[in-house]
mmCIF file of C-alpha atoms and ligand atoms in Angstrom:
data_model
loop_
_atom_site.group_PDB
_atom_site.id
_atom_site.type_symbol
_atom_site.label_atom_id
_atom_site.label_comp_id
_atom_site.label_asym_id
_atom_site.label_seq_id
_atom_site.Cartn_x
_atom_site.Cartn_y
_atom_site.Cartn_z
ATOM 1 C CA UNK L 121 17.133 49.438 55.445
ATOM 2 C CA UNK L 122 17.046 46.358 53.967
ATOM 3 C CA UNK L 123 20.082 44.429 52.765
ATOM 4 C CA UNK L 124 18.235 42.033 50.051
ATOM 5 C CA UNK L 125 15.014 42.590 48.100
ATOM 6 C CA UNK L 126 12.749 41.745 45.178
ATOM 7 C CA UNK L 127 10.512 42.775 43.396
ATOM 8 C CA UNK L 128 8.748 41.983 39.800
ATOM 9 C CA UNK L 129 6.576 44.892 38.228
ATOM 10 C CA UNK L 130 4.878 44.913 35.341
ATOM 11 C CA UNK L 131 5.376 47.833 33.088
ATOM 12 C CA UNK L 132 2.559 49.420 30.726
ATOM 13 C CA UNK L 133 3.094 50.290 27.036
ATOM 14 C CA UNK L 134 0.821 53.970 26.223
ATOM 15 C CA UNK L 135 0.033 54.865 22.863
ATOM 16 C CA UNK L 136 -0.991 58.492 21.735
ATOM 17 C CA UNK L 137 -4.890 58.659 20.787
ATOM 18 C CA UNK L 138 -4.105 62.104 19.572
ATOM 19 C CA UNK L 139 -0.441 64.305 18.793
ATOM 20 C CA UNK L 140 0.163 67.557 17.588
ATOM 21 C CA UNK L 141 3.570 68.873 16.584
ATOM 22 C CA UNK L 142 3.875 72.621 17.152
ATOM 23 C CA UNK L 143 6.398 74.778 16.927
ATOM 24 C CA UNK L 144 10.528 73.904 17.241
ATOM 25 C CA UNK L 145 11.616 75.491 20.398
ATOM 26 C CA UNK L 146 15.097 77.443 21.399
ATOM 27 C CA UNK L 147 15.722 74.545 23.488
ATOM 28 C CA UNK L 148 15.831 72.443 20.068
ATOM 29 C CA UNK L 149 12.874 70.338 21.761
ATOM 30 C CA UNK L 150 9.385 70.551 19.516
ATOM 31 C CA UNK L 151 6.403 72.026 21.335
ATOM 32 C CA UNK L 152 3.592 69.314 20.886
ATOM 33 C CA UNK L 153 0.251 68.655 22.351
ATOM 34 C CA UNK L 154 -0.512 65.127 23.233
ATOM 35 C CA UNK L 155 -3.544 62.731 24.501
ATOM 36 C CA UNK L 156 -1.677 59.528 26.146
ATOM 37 C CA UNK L 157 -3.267 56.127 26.807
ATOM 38 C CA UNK L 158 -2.452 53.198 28.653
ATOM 39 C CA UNK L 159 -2.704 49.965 27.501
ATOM 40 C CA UNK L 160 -2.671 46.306 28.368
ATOM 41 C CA UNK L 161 0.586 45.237 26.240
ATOM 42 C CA UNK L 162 3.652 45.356 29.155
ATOM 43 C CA UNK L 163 6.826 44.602 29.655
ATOM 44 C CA UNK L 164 7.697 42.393 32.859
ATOM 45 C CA UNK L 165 10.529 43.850 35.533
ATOM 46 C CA UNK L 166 12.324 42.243 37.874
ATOM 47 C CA UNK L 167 14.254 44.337 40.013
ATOM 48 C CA UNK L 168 16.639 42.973 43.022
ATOM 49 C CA UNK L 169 19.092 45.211 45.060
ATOM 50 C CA UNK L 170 21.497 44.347 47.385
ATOM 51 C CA UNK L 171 23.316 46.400 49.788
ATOM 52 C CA UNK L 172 26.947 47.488 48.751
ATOM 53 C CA UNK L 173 28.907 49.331 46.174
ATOM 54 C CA UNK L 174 26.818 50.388 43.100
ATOM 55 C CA UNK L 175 26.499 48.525 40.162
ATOM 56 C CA UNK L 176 24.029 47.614 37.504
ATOM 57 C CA UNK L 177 22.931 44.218 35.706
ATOM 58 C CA UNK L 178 20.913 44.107 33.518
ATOM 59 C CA UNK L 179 19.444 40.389 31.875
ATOM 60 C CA UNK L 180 17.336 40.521 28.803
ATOM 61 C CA UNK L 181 16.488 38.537 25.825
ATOM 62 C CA UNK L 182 16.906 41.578 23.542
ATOM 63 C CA UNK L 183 20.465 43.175 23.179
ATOM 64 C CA UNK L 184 19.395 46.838 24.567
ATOM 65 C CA UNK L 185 22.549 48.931 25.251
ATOM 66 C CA UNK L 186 22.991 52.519 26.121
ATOM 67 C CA UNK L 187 20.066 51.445 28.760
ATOM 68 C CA UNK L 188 17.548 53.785 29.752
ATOM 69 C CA UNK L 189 16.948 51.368 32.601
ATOM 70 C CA UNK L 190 20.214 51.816 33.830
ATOM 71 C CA UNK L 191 20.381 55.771 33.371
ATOM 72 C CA UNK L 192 16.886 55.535 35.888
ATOM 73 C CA UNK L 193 18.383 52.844 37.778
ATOM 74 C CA UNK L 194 21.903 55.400 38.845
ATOM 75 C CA UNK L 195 19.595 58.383 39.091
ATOM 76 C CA UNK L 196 16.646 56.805 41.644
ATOM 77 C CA UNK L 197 19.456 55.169 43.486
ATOM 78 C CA UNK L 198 21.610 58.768 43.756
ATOM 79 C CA UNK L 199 17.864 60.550 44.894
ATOM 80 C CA UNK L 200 17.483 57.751 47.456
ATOM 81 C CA UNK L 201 21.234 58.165 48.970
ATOM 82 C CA UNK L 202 21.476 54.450 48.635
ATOM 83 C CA UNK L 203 24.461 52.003 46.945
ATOM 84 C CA UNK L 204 24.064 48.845 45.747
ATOM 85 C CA UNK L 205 23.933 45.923 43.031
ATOM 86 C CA UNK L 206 20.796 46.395 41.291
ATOM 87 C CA UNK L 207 19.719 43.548 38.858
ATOM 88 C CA UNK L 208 17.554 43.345 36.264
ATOM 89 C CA UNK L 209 15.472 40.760 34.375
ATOM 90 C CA UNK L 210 13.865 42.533 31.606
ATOM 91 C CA UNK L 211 11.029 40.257 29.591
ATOM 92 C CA UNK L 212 10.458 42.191 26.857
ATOM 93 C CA UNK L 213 6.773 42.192 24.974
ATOM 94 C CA UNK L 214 6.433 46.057 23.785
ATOM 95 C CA UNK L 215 8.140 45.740 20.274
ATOM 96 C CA UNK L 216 11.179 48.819 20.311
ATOM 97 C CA UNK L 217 11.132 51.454 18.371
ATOM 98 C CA UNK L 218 7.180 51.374 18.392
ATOM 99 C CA UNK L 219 6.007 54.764 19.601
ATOM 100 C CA UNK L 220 4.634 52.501 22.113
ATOM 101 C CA UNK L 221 6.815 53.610 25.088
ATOM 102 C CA UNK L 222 8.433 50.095 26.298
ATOM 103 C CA UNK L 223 11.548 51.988 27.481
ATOM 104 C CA UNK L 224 10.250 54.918 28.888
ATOM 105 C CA UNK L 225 7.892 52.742 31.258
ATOM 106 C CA UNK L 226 10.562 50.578 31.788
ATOM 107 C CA UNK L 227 12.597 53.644 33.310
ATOM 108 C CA UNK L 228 9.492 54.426 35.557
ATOM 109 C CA UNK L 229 8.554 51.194 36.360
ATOM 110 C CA UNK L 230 12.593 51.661 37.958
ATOM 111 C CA UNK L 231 11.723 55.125 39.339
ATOM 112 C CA UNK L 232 8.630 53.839 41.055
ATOM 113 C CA UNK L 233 10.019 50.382 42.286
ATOM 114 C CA UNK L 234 13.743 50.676 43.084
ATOM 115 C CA UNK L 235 13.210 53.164 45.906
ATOM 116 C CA UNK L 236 10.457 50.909 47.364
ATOM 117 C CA UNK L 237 13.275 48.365 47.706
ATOM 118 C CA UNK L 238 15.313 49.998 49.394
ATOM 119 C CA UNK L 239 13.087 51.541 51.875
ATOM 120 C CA UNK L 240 12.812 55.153 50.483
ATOM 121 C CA UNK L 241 10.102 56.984 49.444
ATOM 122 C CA UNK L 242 10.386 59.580 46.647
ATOM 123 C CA UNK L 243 8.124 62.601 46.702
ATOM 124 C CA UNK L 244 6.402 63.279 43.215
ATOM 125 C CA UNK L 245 8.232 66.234 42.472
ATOM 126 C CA UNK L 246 11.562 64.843 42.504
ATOM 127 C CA UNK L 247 10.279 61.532 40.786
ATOM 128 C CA UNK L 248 8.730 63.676 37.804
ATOM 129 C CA UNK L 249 12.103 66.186 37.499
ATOM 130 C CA UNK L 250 14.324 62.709 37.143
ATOM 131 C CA UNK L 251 11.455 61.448 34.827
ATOM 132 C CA UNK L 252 11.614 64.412 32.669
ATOM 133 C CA UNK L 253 16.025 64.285 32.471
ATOM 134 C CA UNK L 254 15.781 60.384 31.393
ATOM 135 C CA UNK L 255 12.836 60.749 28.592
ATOM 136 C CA UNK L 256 10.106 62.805 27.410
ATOM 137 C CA UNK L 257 7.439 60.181 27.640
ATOM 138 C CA UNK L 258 8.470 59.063 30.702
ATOM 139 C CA UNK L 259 6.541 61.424 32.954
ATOM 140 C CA UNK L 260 3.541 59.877 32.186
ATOM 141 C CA UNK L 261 3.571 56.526 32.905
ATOM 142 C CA UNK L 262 4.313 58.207 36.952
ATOM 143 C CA UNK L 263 0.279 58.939 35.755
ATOM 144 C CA UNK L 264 -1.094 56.064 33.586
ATOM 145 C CA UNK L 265 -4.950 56.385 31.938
ATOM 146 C CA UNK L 266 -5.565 58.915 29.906
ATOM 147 C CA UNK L 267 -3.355 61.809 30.069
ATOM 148 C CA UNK L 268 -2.814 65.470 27.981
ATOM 149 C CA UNK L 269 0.562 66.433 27.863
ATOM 150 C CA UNK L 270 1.895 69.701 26.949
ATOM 151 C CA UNK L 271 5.295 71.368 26.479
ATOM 152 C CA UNK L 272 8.164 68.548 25.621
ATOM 153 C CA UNK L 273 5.056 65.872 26.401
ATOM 154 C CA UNK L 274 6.592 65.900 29.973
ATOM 155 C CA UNK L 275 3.890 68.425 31.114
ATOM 156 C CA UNK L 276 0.861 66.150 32.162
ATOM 157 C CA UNK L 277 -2.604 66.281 33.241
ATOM 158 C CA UNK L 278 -5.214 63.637 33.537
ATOM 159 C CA UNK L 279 -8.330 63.634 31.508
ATOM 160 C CA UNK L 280 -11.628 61.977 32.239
ATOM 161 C CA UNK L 281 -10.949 58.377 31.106
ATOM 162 C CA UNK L 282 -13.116 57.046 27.987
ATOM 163 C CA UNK L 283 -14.286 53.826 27.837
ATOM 164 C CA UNK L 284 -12.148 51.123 28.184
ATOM 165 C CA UNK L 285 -12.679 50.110 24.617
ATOM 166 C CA UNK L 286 -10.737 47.082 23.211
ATOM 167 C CA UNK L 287 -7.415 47.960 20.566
ATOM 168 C CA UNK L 288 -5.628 46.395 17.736
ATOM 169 C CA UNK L 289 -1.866 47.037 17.582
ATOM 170 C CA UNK L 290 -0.160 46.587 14.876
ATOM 171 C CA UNK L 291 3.740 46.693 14.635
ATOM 172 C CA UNK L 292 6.018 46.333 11.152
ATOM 173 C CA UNK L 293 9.839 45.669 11.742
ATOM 174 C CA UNK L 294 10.379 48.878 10.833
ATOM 175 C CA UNK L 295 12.185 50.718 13.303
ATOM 176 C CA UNK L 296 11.007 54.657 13.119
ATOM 177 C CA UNK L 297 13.525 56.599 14.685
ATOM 178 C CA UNK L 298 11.884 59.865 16.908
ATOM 179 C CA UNK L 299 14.619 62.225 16.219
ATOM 180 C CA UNK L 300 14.728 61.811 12.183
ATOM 181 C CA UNK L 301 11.061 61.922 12.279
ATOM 182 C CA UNK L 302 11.346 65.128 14.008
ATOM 183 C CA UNK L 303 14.004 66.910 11.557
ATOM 184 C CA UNK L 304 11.532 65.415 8.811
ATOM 185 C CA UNK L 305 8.391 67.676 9.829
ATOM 186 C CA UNK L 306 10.967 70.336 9.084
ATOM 187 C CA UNK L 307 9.353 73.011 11.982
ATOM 188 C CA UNK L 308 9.851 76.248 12.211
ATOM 189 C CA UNK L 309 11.573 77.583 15.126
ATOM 190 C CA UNK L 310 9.509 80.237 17.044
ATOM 191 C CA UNK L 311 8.437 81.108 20.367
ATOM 192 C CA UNK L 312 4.980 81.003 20.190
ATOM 193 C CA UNK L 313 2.722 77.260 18.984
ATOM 194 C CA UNK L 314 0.593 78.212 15.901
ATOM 195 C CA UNK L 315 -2.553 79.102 16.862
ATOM 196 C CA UNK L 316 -4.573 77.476 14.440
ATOM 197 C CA UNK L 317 -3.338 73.794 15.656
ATOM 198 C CA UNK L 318 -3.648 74.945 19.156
ATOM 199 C CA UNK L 319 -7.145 75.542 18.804
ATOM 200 C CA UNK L 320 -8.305 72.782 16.692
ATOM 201 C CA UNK L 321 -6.561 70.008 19.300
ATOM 202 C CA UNK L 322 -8.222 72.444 22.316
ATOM 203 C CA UNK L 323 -11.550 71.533 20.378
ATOM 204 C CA UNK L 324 -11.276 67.822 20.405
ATOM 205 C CA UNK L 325 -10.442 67.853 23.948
ATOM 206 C CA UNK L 326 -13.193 69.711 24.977
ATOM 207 C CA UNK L 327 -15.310 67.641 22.961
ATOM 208 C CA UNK L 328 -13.393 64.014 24.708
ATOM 209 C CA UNK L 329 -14.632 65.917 28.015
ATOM 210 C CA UNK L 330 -18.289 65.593 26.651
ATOM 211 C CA UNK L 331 -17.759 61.988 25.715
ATOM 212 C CA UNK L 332 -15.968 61.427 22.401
ATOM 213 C CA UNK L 333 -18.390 59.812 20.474
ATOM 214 C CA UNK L 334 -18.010 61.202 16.477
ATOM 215 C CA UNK L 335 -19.119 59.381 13.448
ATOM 216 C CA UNK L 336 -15.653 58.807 11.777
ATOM 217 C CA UNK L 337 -12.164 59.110 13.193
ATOM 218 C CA UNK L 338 -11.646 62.641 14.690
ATOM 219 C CA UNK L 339 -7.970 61.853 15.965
ATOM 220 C CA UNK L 340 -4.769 63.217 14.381
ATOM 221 C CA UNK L 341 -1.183 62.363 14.595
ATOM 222 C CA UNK L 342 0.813 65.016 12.791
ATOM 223 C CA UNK L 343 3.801 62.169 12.391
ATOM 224 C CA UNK L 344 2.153 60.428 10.413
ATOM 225 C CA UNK L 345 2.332 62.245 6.814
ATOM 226 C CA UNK L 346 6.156 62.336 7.172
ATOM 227 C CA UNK L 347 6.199 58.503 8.335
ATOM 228 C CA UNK L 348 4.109 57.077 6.016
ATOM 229 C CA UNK L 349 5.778 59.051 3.249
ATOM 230 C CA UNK L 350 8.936 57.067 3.979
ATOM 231 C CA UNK L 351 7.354 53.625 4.837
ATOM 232 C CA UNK L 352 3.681 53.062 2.767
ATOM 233 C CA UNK L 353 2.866 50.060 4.477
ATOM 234 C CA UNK L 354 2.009 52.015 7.063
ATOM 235 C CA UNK L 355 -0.667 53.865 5.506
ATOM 236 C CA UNK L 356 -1.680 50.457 3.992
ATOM 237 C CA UNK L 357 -2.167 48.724 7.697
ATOM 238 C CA UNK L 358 -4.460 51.982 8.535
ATOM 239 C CA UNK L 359 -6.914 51.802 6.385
ATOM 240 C CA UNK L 360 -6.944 47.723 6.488
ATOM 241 C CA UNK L 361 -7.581 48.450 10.324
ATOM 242 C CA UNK L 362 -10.657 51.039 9.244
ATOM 243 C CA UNK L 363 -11.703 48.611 6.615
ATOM 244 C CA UNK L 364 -11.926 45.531 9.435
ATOM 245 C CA UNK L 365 -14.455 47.942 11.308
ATOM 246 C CA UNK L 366 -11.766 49.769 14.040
ATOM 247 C CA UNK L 367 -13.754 53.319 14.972
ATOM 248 C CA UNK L 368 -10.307 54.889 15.279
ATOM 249 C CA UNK L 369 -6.695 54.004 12.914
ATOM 250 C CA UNK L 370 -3.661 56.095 13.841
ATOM 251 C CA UNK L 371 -0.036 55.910 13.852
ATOM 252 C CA UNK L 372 1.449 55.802 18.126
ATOM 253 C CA UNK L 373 4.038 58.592 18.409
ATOM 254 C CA UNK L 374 6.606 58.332 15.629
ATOM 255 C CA UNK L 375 5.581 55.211 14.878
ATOM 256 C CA UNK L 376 5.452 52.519 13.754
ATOM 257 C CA UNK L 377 2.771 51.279 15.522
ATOM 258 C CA UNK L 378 -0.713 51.222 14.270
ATOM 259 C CA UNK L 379 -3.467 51.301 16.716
ATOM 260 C CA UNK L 380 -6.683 50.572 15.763
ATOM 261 C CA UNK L 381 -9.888 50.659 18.418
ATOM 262 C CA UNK L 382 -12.998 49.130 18.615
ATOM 263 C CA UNK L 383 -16.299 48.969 19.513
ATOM 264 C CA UNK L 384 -16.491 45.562 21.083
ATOM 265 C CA UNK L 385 -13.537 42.665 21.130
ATOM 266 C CA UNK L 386 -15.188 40.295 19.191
ATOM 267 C CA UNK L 387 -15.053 43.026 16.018
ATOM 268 C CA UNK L 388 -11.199 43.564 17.247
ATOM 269 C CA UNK L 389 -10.667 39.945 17.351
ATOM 270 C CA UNK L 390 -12.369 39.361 13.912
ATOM 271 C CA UNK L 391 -10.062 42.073 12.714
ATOM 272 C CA UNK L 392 -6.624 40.537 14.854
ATOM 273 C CA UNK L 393 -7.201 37.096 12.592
ATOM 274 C CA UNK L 394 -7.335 38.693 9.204
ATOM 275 C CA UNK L 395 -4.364 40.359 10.193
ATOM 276 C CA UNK L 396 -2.290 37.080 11.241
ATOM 277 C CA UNK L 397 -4.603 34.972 8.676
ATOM 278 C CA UNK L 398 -3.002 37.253 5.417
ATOM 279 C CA UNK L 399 0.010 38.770 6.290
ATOM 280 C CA UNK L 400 -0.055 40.161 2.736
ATOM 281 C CA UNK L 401 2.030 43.559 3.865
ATOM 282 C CA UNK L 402 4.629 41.336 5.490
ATOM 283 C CA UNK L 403 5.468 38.113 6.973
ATOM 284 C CA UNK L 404 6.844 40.008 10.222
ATOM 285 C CA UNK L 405 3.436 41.757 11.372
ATOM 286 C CA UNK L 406 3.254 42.058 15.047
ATOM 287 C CA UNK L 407 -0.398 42.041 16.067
ATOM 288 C CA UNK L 408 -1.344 42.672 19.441
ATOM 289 C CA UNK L 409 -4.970 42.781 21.000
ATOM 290 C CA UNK L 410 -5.029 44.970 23.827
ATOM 291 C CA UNK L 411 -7.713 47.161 26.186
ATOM 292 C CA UNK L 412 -6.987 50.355 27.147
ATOM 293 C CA UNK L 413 -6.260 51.014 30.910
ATOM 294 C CA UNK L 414 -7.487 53.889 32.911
ATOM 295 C CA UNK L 415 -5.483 55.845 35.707
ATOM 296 C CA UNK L 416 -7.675 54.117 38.329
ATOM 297 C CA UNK L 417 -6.849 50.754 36.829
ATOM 298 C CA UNK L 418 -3.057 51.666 36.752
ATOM 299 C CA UNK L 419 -2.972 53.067 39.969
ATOM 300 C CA UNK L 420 -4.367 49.951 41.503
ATOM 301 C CA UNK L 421 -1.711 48.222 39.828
ATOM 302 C CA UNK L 422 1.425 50.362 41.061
ATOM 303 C CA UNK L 423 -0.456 50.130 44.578
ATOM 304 C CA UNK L 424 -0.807 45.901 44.344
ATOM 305 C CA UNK L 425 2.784 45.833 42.809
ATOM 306 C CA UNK L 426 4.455 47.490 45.734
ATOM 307 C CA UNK L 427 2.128 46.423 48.192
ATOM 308 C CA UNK L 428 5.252 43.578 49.648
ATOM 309 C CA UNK L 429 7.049 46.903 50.704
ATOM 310 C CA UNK L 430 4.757 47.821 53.804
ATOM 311 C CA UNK L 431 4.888 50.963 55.338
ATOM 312 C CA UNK L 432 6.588 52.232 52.178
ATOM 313 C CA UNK L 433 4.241 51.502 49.901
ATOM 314 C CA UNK L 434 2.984 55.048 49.553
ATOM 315 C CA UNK L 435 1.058 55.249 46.431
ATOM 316 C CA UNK L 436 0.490 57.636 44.529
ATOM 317 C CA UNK L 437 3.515 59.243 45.665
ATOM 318 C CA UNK L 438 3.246 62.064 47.814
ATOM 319 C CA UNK L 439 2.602 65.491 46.460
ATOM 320 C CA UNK L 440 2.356 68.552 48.649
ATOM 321 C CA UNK L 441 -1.279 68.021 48.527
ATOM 322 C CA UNK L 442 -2.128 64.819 49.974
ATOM 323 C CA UNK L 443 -3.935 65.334 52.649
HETATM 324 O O1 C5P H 775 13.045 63.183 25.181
HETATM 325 P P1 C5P H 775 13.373 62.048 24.286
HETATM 326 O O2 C5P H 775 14.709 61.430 24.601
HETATM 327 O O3 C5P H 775 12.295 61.031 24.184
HETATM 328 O O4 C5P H 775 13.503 62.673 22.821
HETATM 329 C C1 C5P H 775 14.158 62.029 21.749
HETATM 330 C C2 C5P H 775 14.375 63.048 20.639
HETATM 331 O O5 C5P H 775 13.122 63.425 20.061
HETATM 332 C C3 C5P H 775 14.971 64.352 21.128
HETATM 333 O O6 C5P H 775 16.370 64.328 21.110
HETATM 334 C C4 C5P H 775 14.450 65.351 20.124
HETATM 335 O O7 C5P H 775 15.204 65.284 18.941
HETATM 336 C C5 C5P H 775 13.094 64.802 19.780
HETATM 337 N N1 C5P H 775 11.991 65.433 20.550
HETATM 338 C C6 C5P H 775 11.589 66.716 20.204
HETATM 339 N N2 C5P H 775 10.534 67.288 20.881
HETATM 340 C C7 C5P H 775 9.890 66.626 21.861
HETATM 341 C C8 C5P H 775 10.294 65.322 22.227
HETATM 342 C C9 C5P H 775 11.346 64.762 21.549
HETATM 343 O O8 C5P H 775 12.142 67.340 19.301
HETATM 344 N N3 C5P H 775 8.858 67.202 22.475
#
């Protein structure tokens, strides 16, 4: 075991191409039905550990307290049987509060990395259960590319990847909280997802499995009637998104992201400057060109970012299927 090490990861925002809000379980969780994507925009990690008694650090240029890093930091450590000082550098580039996912990949990126450090491997069952406990988006990014999810969102299986087409992403300072934007949908609690929805989403993604190629958006994103209710400038970056030629406009999550994608960058880029040029919604516009990712691209990442780590560097993580 080794008594210093270090590592710097980079960790992938996601935004949802597609998300369907069923049915309010017992549980209090909302049933939902999900298409994830991986894209370019990432947050940078760097994780050290040192051999001794536990204790966290984190170092960031945001004030972030209440960590999720540090939740995933004390649970990989516990799975691993290890103790230590575990520091942090966080460089922070996914905006918070985004629907983007910056703190749930962060909280992989530790799940994935901090055992590699200190010389344990964690099989992919145990890696997903503590995955699922610290976030419902966090499961994925153990997956990356294009992903459905199921259940809380924590349920996950890959899709064939579409094209890696360029993105626009567009982020207000307006901080859309998950859980009020949950209570706002105002589901019903039942046992059973509505049918209708079920089967509508189950036709898109058997159409995506032909090769999505419609004339006019064909996504949904059931947050975003409630969202844009509360905060129109929303709705107003959408359709300046469609209008600047992006195939596809929808809100990430529960916002407040916009994602807009294109056919080719130089139509994405066109639309990036009129976004910066004006700033007519408001003067605090985040605008971020990004590509989508796909699982094999991620994987190759996760594999090149703990390459350093040898004979532990076991990726994918092992499931009771590798050969
Ligand atoms: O799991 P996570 O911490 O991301 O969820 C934040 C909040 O969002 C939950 O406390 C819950 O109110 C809501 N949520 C939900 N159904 C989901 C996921 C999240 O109601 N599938």
């Amino acid at each position: 075991m080794p008594t210093f090490a270090r590592i710097r990861v980079r960790a992938l925002a996601k935004i949802n191409l597609d998300l369907r809000i069923l049915n309010k379980r017992p549980d209090g969780y909302h049933e939902l039905r999900t298409i994830f994507q991986t894209v370019s925009l990432a947050d940078t990690l760097e994780i050290e550990f040192e051999r001794g008694r536990t204790r966290i650090e984190i170092k960031s240029d945001l004030n972030i307290s209440g960590n999720i890093i540090e939740k995933a930091a004390h649970r990989a450590l516990e799975a691993t049987g290890r103790t230590g000082r575990v520091g942090f550098v966080l460089q922070k580039r996914i905006p918070l509060g985004g629907g983007l996912g910056g703190g749930s990949s962060n909280a992989a990126a530790v799940l994935l990395g901090l055992p590699a450090l200190v010389g344990k491997t964690l099989p992919l069952p145990k890696l997903i259960e503590l995955a699922s406990e610290l976030g419902s988006d966090v499961p994925f990014f153990l997956l990356g590319g294009a992903a459905l999810g199921l259940g809380r969102g924590t349920e996950l299986y890959p899709l064939p990847e579409p094209p890696a087409r360029p993105a626009l992403i567009v982020c207000p300072e307006i901080h859309s909280s998950t859980a009020e934007a949950y209570a706002a949908l105002g589901r019903k609690e039942s046992p059973s997802p509505p049918a209708g929805i079920v089967n509508n989403f189950q036709q898109l993604v058997w159409a995506s499995a032909r090769g999505l190629e419609t004339g006019g958006p064909a996504f949904e994103n059931d947050f975003e009637e409630v969202v844009f209710r509360r905060h129109p400038q929303l709705k107003s970056i959408q359709r300046k998104l469609l209008r600047q030629g992006a195939a596809e406009a929808r809100m990430s999550g529960s916002g407040s992201s916009i994602f807009g994608i294109f056919e080719d960058r130089a139509l994405r880029d066109r639309a990036a400057e009129a976004f910066r040029s004006s700033q007519e919604n408001s003067p605090r516009l985040r605008v971020y060109p990004v590509t989508m990712v796909s699982r094999s691209r991620y994987h190759a990442l996760w594999r090149r970012q703990l390459a350093a780590f040898g004979k532990w560097t076991l990726w994918p993580p092992r499931d009771q299927y590798a050969k």
